[in-house]
Coordinates of C-alpha atoms and ligand atoms in Angstrom, one line a residue:
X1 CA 106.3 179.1 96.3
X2 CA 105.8 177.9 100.0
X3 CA 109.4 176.7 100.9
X4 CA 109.6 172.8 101.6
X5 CA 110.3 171.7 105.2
X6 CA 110.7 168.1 105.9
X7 CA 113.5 166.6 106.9
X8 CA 115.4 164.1 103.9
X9 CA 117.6 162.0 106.2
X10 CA 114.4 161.2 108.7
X11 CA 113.2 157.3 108.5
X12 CA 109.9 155.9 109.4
X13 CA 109.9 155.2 113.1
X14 CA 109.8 151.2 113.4
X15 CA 106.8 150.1 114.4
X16 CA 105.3 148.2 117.6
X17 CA 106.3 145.0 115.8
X18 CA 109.6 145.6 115.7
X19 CA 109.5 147.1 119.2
X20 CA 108.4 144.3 120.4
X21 CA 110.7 141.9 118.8
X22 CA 113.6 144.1 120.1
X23 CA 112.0 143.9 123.6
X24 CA 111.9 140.4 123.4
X25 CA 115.8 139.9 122.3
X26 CA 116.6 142.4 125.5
X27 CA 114.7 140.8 127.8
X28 CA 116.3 137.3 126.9
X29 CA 119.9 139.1 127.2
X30 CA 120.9 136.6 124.2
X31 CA 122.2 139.0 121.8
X32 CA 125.1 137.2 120.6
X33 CA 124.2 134.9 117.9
X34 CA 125.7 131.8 119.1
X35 CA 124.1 132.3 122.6
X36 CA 121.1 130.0 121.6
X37 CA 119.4 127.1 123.6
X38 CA 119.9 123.8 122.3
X39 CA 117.9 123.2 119.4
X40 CA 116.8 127.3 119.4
X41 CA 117.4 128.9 115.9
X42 CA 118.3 132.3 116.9
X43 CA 117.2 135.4 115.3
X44 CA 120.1 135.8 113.2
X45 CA 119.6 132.3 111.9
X46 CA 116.0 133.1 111.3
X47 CA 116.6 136.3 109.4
X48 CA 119.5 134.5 106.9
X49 CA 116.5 131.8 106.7
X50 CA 114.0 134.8 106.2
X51 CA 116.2 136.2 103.4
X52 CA 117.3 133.3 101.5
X53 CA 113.7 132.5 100.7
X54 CA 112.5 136.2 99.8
X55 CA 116.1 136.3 97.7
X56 CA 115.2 133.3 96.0
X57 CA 118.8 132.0 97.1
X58 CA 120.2 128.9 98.4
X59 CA 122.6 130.5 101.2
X60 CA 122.2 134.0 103.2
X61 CA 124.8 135.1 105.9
X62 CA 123.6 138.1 108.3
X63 CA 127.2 140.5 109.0
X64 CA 127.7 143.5 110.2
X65 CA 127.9 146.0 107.1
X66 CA 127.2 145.8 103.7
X67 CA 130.8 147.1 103.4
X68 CA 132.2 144.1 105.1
X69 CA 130.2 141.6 103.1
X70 CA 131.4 143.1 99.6
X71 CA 135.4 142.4 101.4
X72 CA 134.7 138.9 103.1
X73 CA 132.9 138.3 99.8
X74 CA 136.0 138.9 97.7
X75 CA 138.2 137.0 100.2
X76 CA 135.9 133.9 100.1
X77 CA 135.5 134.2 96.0
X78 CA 139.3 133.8 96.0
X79 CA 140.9 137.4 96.0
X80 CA 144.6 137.1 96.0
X81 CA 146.6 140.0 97.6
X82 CA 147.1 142.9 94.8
X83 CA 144.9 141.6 92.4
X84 CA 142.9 143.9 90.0
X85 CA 139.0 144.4 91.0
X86 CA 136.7 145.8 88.4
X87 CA 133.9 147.9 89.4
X88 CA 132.0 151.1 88.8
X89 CA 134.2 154.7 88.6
X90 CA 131.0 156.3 90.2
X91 CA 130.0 154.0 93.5
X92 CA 130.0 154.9 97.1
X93 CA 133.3 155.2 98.7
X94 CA 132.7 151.9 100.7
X95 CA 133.0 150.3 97.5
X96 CA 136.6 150.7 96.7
X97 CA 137.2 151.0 100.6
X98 CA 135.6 146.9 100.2
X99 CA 138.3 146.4 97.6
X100 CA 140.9 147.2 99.2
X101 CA 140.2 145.6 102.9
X102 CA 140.2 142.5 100.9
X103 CA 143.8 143.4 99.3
X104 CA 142.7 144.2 96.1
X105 CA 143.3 147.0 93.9
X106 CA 140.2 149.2 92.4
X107 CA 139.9 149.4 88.6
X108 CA 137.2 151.6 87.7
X109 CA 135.2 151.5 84.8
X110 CA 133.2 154.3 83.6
X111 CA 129.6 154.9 83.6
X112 CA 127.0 155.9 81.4
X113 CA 124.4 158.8 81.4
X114 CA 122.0 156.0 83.1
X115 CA 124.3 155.8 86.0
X116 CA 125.2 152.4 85.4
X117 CA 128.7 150.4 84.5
X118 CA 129.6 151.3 80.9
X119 CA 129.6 147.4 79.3
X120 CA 132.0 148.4 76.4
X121 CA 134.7 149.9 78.9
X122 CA 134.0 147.2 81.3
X123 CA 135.0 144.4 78.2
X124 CA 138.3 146.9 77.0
X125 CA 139.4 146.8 80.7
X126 CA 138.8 143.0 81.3
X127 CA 140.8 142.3 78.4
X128 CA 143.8 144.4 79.0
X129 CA 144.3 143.9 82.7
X130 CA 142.8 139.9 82.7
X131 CA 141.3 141.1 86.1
X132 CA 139.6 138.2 87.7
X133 CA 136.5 139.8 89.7
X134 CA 133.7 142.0 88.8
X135 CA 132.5 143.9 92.0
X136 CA 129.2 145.5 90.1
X137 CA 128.1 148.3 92.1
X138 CA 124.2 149.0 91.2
X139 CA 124.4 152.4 92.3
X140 CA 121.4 154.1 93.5
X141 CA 119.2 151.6 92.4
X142 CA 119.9 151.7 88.3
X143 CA 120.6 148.1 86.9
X144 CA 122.7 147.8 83.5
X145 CA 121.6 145.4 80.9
X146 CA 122.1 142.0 83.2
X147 CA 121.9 140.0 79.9
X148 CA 124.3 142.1 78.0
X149 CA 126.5 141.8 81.1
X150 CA 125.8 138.7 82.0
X151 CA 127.4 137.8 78.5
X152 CA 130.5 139.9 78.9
X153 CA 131.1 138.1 82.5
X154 CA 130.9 134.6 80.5
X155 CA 132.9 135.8 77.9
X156 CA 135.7 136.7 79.9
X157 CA 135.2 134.3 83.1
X158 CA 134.7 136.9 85.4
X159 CA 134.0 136.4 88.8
X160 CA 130.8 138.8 89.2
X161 CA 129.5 139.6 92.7
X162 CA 126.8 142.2 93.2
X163 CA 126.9 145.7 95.3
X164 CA 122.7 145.6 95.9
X165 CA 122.9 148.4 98.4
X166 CA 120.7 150.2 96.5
X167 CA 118.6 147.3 94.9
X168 CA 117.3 145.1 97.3
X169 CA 114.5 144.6 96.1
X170 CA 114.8 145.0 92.6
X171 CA 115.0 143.1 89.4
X172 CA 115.8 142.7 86.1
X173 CA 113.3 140.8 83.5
X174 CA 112.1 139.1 86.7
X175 CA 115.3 138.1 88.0
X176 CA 116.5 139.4 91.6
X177 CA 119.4 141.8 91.7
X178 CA 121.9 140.1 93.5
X179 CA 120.9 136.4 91.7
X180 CA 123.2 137.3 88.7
X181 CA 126.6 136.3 89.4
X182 CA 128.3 134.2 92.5
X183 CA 127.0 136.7 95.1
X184 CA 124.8 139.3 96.1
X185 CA 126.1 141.8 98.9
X186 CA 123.1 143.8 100.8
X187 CA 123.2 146.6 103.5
X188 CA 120.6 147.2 106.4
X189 CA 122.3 150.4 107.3
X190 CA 119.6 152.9 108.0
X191 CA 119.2 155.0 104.9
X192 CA 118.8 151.6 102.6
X193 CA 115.4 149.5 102.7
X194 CA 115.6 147.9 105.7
X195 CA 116.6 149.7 108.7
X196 CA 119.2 148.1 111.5
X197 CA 121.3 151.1 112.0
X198 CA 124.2 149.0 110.7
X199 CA 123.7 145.3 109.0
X200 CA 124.5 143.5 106.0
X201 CA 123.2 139.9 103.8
X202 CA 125.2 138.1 102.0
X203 CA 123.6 135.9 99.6
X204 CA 124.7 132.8 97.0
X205 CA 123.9 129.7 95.8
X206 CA 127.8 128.4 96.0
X207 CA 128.0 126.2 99.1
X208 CA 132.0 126.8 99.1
X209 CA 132.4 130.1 98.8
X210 CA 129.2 129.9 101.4
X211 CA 131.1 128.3 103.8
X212 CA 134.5 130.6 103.4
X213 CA 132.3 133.8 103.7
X214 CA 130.6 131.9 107.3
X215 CA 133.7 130.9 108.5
X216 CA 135.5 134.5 107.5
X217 CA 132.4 136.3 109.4
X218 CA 133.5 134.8 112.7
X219 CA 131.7 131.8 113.5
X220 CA 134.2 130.1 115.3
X221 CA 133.4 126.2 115.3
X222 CA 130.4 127.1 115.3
X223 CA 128.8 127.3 111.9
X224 CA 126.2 124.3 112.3
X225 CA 123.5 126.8 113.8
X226 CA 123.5 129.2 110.7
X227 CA 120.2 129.2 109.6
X228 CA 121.2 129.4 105.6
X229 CA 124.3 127.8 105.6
X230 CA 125.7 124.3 103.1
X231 CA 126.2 121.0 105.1
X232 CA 128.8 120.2 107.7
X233 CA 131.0 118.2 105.1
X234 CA 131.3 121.8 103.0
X235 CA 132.9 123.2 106.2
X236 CA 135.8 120.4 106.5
X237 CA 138.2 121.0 104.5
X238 CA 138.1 124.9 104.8
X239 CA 137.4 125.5 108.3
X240 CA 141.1 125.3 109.5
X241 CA 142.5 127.4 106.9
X242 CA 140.1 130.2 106.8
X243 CA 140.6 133.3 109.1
X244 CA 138.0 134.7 111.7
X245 CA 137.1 138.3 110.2
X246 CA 135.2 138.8 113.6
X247 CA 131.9 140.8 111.7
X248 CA 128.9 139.0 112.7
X249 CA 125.5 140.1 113.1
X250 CA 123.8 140.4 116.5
X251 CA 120.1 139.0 117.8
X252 CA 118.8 141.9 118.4
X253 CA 119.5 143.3 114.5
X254 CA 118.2 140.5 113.2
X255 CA 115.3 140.8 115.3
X256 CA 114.4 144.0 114.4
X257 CA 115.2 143.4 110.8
X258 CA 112.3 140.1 110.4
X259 CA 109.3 142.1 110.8
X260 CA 110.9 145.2 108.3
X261 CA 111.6 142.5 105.8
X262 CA 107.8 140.8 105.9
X263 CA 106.8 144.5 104.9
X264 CA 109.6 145.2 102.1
X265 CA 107.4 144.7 99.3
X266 CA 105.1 147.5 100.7
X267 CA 107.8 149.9 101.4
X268 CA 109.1 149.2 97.7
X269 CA 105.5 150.4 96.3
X270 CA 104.9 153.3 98.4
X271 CA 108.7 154.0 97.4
X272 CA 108.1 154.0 93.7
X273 CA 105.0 155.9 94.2
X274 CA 106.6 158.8 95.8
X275 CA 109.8 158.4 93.2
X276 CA 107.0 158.4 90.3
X277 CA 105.5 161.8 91.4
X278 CA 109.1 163.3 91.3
X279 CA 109.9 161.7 88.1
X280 CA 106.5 163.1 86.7
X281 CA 107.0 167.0 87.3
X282 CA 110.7 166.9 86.6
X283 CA 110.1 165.5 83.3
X284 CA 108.2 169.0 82.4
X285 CA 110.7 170.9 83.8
X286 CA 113.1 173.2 81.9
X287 CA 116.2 171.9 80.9
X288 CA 116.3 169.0 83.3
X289 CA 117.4 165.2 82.2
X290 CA 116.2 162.3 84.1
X291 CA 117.7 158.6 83.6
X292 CA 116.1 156.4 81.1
X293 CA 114.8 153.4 83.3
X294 CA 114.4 150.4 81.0
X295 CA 111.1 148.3 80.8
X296 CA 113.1 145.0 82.1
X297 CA 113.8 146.9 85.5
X298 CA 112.1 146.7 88.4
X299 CA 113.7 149.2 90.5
X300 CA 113.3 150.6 94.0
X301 CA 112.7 154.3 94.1
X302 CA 114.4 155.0 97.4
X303 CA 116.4 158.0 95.7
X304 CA 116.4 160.3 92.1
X305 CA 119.2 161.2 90.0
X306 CA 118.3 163.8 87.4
X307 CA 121.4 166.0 85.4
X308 CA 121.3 169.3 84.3
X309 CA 123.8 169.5 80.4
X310 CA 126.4 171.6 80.9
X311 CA 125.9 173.4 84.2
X312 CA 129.4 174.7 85.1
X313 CA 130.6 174.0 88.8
X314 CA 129.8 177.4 90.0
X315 CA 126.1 177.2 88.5
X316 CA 125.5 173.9 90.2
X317 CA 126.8 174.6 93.4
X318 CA 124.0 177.8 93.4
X319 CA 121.5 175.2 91.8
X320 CA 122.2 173.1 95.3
X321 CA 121.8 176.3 97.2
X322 CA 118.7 177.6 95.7
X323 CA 117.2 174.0 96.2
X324 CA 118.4 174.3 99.7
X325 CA 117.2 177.6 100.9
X326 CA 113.6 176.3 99.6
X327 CA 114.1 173.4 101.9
X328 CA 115.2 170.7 99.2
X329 CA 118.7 169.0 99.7
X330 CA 120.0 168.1 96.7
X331 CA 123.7 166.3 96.7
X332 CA 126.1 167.3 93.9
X333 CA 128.7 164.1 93.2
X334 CA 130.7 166.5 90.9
X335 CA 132.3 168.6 93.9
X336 CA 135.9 168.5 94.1
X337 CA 135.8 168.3 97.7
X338 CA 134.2 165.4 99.4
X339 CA 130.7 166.4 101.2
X340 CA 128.8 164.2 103.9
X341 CA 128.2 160.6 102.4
X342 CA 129.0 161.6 98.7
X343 CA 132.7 161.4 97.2
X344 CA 134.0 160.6 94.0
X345 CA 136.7 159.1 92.8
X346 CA 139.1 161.7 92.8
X347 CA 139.3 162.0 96.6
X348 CA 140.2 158.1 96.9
X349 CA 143.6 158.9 97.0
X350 CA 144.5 154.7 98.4
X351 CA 143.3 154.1 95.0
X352 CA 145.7 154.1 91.8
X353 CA 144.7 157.8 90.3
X354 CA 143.1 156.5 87.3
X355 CA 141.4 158.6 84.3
X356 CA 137.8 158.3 83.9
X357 CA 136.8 161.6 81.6
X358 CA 133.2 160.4 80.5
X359 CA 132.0 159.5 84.3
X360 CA 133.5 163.1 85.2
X361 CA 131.6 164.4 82.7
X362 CA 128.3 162.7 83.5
X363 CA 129.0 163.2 87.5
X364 CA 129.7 167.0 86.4
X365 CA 126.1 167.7 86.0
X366 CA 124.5 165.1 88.1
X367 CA 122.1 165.9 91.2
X368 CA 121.1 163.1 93.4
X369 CA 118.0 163.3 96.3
X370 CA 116.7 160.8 98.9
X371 CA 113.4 160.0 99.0
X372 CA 112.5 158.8 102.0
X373 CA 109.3 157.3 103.6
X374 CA 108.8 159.8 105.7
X375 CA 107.6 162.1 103.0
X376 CA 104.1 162.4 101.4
X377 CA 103.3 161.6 98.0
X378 CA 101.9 165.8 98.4
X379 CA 105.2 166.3 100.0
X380 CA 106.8 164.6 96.5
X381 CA 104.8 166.9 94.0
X382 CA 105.8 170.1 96.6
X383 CA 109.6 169.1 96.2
X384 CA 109.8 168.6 92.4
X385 CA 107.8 171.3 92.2
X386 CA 111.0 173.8 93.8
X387 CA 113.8 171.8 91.8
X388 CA 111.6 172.1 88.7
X389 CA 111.5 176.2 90.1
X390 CA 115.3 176.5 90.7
X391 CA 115.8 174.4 87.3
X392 CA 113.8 177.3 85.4
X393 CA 115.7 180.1 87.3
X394 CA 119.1 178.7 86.4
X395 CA 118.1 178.3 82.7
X396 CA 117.5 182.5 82.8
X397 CA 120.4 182.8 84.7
X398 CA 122.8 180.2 85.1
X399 CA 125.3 180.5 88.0
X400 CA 123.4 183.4 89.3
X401 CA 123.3 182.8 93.3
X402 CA 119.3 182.9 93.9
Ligands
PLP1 C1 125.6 152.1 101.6 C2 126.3 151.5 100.5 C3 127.2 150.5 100.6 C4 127.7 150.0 101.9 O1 126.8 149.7 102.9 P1 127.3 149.8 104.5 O2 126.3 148.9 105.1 O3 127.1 151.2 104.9 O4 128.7 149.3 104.6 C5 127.8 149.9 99.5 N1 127.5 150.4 98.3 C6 126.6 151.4 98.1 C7 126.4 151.8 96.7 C8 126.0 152.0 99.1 O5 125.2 153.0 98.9

């Protein structure tokens, strides 16, 4: 087989629209957001306008990292310092890194073979700690049952807010990920669907916690000219007592993020198309276990998860290899050792060490890939077509360097 040789952290080049929009911001030399003519909305302001309404929210604030909206969005829901957080034992690190800018402490809750929060071990750990917040990470893409969820939040007042990193986009039975609980924290860092280099949305329909979250991101006195933002009189009585978390959002990211987000829908469907091919050859391939994705999901194909039972550490570091020297980079979450973007939750050694044996089982045998836009639906076929290869070889041989 003809080895694979595109490159899996290469974007789509942004377009002559968004060229153009940058250009425009430049040539003003108004990148600060507050650096608006009177009565101007600027491009920040029209992006948090922009993604309200494709949200389906009432509020949208544009920061600077999906990272720092997950923290501010703690602070404004409340957070006190050393309070318990619950979220998900497999997440990116700037998940529990979130958690604990805000002064909270990271309890994890274990996952399930479809990569999303466990619901059972979520209720058993709201009970015995009475923790307060739920930070849900929806990572890489999968959504749990919202409804079954959505009644363990209610049944034990939880405080939900949403890591949609991966699931912008998505929805559940129609509703928008991110719409389920009292916020919904996005990222516009490049290798999520909408490209900024760095960015974040935060989204609610609360116009309190709205106005903590504006006043946190660093908008001075200034909080009128937000484009999605609750009435002056919301701003009163908080606006003295609320710190300035200096992490806004420029003009010229929001600029180039306007013309990405009018396209978003597309991206999503050529996204799924390209995760569908992928999907389709791996299901025939030996030995390999792909994620059930429920009917009531509509997700976002920007990566693929598949396992392989019982691969020991040594076999799946060769399975990585052989995928590698064909020209397929595959990431491994079970590693001991930290690699690139992907940790677990064994090297976050800020957080309370904290046994989680079913996700260290799951993440054991767990392989993760990007999909990105650059590649080909041909391209798609070509790479499952080497994991499904590799997959084969390790079932004669596992562990056997190829
Ligand atoms: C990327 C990512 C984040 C954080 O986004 P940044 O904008 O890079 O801070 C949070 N959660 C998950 C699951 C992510 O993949």
């Amino acid at each position: 087989m003809k080895p694979f040789s595109g490159n899996f952290t290469q974007q789509e080049s942004l377009d002559e629209s968004v060229v153009a929009a940058a250009t425009e911001v430049l040539t003003s030399g108004r990148l600060h957001r507050y650096n608006s003519e009177p009565g101007e909305l600027s491009k920040a302001s029209e992006l948090e306008q922009a993604y309200a309404a494709y949200q389906g929210a009432r509020y949208c604030l544009a920061c600077a990292s999906g990272g720092y909206a997950m923290a501010i969005a703690l602070r404004a829901a409340g957070l006190r310092q050393g309070e318990p957080v619950l979220t998900n034992g497999f997440t990116l690190a700037p998940v529990p890194g979130a958690i604990t800018a805000a002064g909270g402490k990271p309890l994890l809750v274990e996952i399930t073979e479809d990569m999303v929060i466990n619901i059972e071990d979520l209720e058993r750990k709201a009970k015995t700690s009475g923790a307060r917040f739920l930070l849900l990470s929806n990572m890489r893409g999968h959504l749990a049952d919202m409804e079954h969820l959505d009644e363990i939040v209610r049944k034990h007042d939880l405080i939900l807010i949403e890591d949609c990193a991966h699931t912008m986009g998505a929805s559940w039975n129609g509703r928008k990920s991110g719409n389920f609980g009292l916020a919904g924290c996005f990222s516009t860092q490049t290798y999520k669907h909408l490209n900024s280099g760095e960015g974040g949305l935060l989204t609610s329909d609360d116009p309190d916690f709205m106005a903590r979250a504006i006043i946190l991101s660093g908008s001075y006195m200034l909080y009128e000219r937000h484009g999605a933002a609750p009435a002056t009189e919301v701003f009163e009585q908080i606006r003295l007592e609320t710190p300035n978390m200096s992490g806004r959002m420029d003009n010229l990211r929001a600029a180039i993020l306007l013309p990405q987000l009018a396209g978003l829908e597309d991206s999503i469907e050529r996204w799924n198309q390209r995760y569908r091919v992928v999907d389709d050859v791996l299901r025939g391939a030996t030995g390999v276990v792909l994620c059930n994705r429920p009917d009531e999901e509509r997700y976002v194909g920007s990566s693929i998860q598949f396992s392989l039972p019982g691969i020991s550490p040594a076999a799946a570091r060769a399975f990585v290899s052989a995928n590698k020297a064909m020209g397929v980079e595959l990431k491994w979450f079970g590693d001991e050792n930290p690699v690139g973007f992907t940790s677990n939750h064994h090297s976050w050694r800020y957080v309370e060490q904290q046994s989680l044996p079913e996700t260290d089982r799951i993440l054991a045998s767990l392989f993760d890939m990007r999909l990105p836009l650059t590649f080909s639906v041909g391209d798609c076929r070509h790479i499952g077509a080497i994991i499904a290869h590799c997959a084969a070889e390790h079932a004669k041989a596992p562990g056997r360097a190829l």
